[in-house]
Short mmCIF file of C-alpha atoms in Angstrom, two decimals:
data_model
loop_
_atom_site.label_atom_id
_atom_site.label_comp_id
_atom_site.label_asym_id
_atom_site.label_seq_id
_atom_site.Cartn_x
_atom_site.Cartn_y
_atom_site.Cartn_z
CA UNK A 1 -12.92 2.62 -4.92
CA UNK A 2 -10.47 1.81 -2.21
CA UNK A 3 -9.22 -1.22 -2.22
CA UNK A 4 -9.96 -2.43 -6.05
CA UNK A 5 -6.62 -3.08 -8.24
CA UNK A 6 -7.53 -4.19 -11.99
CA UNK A 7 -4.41 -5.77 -12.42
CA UNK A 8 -4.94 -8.13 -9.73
CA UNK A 9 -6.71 -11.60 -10.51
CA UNK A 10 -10.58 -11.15 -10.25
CA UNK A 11 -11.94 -14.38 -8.16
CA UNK A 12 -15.15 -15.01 -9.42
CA UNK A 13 -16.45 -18.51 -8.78
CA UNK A 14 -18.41 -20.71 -6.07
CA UNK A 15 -22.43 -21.20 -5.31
CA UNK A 16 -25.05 -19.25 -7.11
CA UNK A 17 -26.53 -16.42 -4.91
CA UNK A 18 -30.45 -16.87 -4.90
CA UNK A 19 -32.42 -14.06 -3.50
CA UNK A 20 -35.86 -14.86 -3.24
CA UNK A 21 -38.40 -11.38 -4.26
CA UNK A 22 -35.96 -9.20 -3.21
CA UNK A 23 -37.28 -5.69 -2.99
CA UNK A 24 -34.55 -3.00 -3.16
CA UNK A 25 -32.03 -2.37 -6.10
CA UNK A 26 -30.04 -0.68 -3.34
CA UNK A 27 -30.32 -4.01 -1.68
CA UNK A 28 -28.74 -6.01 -4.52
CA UNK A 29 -26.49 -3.72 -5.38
CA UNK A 30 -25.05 -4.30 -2.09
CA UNK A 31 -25.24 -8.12 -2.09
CA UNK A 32 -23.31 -7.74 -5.61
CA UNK A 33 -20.58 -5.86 -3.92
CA UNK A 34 -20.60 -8.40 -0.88
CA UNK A 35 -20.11 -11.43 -3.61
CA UNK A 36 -17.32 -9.54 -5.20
CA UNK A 37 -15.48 -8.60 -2.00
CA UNK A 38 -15.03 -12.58 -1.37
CA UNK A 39 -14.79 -14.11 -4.60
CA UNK A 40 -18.70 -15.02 -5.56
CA UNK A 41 -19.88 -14.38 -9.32
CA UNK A 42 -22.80 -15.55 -10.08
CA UNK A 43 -26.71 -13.88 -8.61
CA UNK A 44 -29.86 -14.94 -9.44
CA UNK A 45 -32.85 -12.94 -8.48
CA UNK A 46 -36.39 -14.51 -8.20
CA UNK A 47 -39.35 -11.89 -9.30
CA UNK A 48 -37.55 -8.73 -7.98
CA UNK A 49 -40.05 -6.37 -7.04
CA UNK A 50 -38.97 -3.55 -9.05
CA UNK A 51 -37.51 -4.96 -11.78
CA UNK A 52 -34.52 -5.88 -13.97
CA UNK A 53 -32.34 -4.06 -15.04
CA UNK A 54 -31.91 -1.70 -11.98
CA UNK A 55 -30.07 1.48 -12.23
CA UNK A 56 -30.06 1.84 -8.03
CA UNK A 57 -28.49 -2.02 -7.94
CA UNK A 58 -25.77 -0.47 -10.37
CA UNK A 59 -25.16 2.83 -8.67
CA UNK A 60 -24.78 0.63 -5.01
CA UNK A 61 -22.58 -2.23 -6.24
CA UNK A 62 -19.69 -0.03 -6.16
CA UNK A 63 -17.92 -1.51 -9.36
CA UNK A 64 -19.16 -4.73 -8.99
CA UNK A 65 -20.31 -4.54 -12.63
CA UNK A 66 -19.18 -8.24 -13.88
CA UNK A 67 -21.91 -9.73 -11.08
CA UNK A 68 -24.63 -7.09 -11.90
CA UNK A 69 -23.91 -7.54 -16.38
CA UNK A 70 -24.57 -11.54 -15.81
CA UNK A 71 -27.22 -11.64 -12.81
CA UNK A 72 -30.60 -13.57 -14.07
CA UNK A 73 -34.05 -13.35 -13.55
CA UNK A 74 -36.21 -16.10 -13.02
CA UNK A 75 -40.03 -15.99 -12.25
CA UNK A 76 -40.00 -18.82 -9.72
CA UNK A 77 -37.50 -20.30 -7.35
CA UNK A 78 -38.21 -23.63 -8.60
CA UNK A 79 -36.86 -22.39 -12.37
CA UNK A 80 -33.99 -20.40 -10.14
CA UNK A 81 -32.38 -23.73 -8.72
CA UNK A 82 -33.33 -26.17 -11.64
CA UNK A 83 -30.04 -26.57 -12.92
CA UNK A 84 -28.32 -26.90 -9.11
CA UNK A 85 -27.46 -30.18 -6.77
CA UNK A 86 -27.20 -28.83 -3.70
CA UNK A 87 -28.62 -25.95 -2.08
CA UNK A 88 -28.80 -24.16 1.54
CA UNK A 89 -31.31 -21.91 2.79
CA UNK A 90 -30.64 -18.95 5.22
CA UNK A 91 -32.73 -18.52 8.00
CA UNK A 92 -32.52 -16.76 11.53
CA UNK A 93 -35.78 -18.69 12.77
CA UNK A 94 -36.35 -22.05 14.07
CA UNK A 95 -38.66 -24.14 11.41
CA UNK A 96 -40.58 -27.33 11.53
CA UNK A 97 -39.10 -29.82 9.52
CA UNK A 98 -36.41 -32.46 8.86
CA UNK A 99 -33.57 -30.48 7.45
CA UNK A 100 -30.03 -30.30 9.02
CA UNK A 101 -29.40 -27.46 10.13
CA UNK A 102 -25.69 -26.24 9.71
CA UNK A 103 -23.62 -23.31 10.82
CA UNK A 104 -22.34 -20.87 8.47
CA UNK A 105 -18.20 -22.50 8.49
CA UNK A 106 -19.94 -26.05 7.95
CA UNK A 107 -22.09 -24.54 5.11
CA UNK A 108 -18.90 -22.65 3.53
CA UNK A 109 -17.21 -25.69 3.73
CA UNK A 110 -19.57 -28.00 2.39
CA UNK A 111 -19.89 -26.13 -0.34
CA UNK A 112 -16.32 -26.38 -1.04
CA UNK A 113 -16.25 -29.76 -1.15
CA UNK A 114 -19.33 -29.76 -3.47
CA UNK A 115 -18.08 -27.10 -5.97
CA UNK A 116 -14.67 -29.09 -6.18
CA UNK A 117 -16.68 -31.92 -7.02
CA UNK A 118 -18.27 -30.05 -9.69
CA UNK A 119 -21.43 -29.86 -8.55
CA UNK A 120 -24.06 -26.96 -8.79
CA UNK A 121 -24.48 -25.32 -5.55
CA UNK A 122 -26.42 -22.30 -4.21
CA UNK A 123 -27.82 -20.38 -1.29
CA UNK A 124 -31.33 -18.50 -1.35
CA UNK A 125 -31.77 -15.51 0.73
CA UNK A 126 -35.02 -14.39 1.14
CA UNK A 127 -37.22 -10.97 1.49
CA UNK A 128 -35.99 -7.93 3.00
CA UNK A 129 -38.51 -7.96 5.53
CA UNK A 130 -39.98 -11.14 6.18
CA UNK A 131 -37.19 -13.84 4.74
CA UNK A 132 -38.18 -17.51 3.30
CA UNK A 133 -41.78 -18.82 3.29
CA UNK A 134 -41.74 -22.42 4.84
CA UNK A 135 -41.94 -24.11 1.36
CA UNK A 136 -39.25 -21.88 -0.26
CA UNK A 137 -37.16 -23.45 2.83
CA UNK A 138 -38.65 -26.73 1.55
CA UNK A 139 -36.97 -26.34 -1.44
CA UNK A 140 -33.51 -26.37 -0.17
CA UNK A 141 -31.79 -29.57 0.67
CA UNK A 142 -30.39 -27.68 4.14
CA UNK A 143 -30.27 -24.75 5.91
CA UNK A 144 -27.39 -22.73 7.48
CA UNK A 145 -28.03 -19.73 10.43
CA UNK A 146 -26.13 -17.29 11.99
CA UNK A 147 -24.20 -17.17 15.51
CA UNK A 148 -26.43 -13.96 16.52
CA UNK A 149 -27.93 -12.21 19.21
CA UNK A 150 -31.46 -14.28 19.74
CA UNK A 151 -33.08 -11.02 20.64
CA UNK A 152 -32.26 -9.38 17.91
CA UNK A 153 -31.66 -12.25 15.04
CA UNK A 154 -32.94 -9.65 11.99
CA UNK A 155 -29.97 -9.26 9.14
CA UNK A 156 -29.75 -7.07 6.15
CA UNK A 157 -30.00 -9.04 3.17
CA UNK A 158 -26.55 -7.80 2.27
CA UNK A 159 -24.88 -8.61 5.35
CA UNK A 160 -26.09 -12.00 5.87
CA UNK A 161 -24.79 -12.59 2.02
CA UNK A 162 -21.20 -10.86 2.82
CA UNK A 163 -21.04 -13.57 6.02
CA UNK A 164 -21.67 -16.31 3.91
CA UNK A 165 -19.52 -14.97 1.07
CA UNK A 166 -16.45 -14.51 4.08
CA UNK A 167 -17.65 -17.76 5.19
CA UNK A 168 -17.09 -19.19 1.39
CA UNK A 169 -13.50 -17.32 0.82
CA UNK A 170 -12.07 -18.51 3.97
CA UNK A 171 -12.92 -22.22 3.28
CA UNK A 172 -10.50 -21.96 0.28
CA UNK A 173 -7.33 -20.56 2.45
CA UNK A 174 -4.68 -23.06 3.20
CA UNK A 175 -3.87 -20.52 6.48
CA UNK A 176 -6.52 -18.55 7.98
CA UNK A 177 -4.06 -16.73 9.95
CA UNK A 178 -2.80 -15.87 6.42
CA UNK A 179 -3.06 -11.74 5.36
CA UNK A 180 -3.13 -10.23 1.97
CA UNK A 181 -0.17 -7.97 2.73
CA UNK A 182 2.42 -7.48 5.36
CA UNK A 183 4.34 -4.56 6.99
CA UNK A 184 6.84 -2.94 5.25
CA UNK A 185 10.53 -4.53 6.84
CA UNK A 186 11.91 -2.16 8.49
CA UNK A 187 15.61 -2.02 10.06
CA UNK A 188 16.26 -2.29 14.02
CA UNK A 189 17.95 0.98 15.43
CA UNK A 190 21.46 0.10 16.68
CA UNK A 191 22.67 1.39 20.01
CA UNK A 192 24.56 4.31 18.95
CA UNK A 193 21.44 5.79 17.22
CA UNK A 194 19.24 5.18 20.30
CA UNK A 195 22.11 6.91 22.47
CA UNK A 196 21.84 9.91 19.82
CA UNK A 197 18.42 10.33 19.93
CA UNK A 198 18.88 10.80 24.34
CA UNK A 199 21.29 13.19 24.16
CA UNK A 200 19.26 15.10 21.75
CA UNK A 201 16.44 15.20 23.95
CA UNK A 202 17.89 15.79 26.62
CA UNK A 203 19.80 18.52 25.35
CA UNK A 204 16.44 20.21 24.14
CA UNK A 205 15.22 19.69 27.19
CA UNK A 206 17.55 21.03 29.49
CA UNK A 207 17.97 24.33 27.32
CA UNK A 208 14.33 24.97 28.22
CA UNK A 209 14.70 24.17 32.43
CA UNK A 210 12.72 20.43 32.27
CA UNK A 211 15.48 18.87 34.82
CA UNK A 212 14.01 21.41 37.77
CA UNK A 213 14.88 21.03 40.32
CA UNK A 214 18.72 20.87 39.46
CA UNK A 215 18.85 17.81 41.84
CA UNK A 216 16.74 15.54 40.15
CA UNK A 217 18.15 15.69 36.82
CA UNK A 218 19.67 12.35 37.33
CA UNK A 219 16.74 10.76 38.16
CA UNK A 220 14.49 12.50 35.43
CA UNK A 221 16.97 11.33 33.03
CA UNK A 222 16.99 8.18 34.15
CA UNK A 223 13.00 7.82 33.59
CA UNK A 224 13.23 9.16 30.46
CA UNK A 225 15.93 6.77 29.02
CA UNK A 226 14.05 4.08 30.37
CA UNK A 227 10.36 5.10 28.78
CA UNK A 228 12.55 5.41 25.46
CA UNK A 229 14.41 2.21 25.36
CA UNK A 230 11.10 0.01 26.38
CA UNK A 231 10.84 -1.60 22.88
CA UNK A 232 13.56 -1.63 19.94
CA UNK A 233 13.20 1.23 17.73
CA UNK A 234 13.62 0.77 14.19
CA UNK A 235 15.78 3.43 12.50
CA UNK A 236 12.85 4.92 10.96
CA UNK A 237 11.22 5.57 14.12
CA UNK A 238 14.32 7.02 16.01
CA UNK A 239 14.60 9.58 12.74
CA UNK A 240 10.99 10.29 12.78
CA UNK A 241 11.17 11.59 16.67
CA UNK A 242 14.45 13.13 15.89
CA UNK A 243 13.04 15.14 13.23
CA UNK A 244 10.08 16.18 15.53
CA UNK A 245 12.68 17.03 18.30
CA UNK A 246 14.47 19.41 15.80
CA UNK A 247 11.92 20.95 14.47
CA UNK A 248 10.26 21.75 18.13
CA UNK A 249 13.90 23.53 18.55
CA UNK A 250 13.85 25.10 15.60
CA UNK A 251 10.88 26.86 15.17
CA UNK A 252 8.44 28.33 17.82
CA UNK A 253 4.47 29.15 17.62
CA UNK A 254 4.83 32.43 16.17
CA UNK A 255 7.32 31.75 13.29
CA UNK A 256 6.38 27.75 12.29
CA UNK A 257 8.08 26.16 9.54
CA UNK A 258 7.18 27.54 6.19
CA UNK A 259 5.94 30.81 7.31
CA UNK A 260 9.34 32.74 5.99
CA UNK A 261 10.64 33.72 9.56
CA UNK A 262 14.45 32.52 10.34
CA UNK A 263 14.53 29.94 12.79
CA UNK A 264 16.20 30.08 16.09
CA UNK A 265 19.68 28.85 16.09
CA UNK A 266 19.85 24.79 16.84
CA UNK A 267 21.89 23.78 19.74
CA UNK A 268 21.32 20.37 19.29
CA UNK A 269 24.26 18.22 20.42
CA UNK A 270 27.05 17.36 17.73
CA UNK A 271 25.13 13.90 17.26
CA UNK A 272 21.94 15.79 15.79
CA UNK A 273 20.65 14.28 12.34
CA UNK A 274 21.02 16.23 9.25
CA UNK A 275 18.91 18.79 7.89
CA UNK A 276 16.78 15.93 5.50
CA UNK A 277 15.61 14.14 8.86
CA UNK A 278 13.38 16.63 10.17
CA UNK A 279 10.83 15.96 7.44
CA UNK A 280 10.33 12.40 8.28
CA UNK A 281 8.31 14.22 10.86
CA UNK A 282 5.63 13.27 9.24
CA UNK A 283 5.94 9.61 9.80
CA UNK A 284 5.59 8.40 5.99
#
């Protein structure tokens, strides 16, 4: 799967992941991959409809096979969170009741706190279709709901576990402005390369009549130096358009590049790039 690197540390820690009767093994295999996408480990499922083990949950979780191999069963959500200190509910609707009611960054981050503390934390998600029951909500000591639309507040059991499990990874990041990986370096083009890569141009382009009429040349040129020299150019960029240039004055329609034909003669200024540049064309 894109994106997976075994060599890589595997995060696997945090709150339990309750869901409460859940009914698809599709379902859970999704919530699975969710929990391994930000770090989670460790699901409990209360009376899954179609049982456990679940060959769809496998087949959905997408290599999250370290979450499905340890996920337990319980019969009850009482036996579920026995062993736990602290745990949230998740729920879209407004209930009757005394329990705070947090947003998803103060859950995350309570939680955080909790788990450093070593305490036993979790978060129950209820059914597919119908969510908590009022006492399974009772149960938990608060709950946490989404920033959504109020007219159309329904989430897939999945995705409301991948917000709180994005919700959970980011409350560990020193910088959330912070990314896994960064653009390759690359070198600024000097001057004399972005002068080379103009008279190129404009050499291809004035074998082929662009500058017509004859008296606006200047001021065509002009334009064109100007759209080009907006932004700095790295070096790779200036040999990636040079290679397109020579290759669009190399080879026509009728006899492209591969095809066995003899290509035109070149007559590219002195300042053209050599042969090898035309196949950063490609821009890899």
């Amino acid at each position: 799967m894109a994106g997976t690197n075994s060599e890589r540390q595997l995060l696997a820690e945090g709150p339990a992941v309750i869901l409460v009767e859940p009914q698809m093994g599709e379902n859970i295999g999704m919530v699975a991959r969710a929990m391994a996408n930000f770090g989670l480990a460790e699901l409990r499922l209360v009376n899954p409809r179609d049982g456990w083990p679940n060959e769809r949950a496998q087949a959905t979780a997408s290599k999250a096979d370290h979450i499905i191999e340890a996920t337990k069963v319980y019969d009850t959500l009482e036996q579920a969170i026995s062993d736990l200190n602290f745990v949230y509910a998740t729920t879209a609707r407004e209930r009757d009741g005394y329990k705070p009611v947090r947003s998803p960054v103060v859950a995350a981050e309570t939680l955080r706190a909790k788990f450093k503390a070593g305490e036993g934390t979790g978060i129950l998600f209820g059914r597919e279709r119908w969510g908590l029951t009022n006492e399974e909500v009772a149960l938990a000591d608060e709950i946490v709901t989404f920033p959504v639309n109020p007219a159309f507040a329904s989430l897939n059991i999945a995705q409301a576990v991948l917000l709180m499990s994005y919700e959970w990874m980011k409350s560990g990041m020193e910088d959330l402005g912070a990314v896994p990986f960064q653009a390759l370096e690359q070198r600024p083009s000097t001057k004399d390369q972005l002068f080379g890569l103009f008279d190129q141009l404009e050499e291809a382009l004035d074998a082929r009549n662009y500058f017509h009429p004859a008296g606006k040349k200047p001021k065509m040129v002009d334009n064109l130096r100007a759209v080009l020299s907006r932004r700095a150019f790295t070096e790779q960029e200036i040999s990636v358009l040079r290679g397109v240039i020579s290759s669009l004055d190399r080879f026509t329609r009728k006899s492209p590049r591969g095809s066995g034909s003899h290509p035109r003669p070149s007559k590219t200024s002195s300042k053209a790039p050599k042969e090898t540049t035309s196949d950063d064309s490609s821009g890899e």
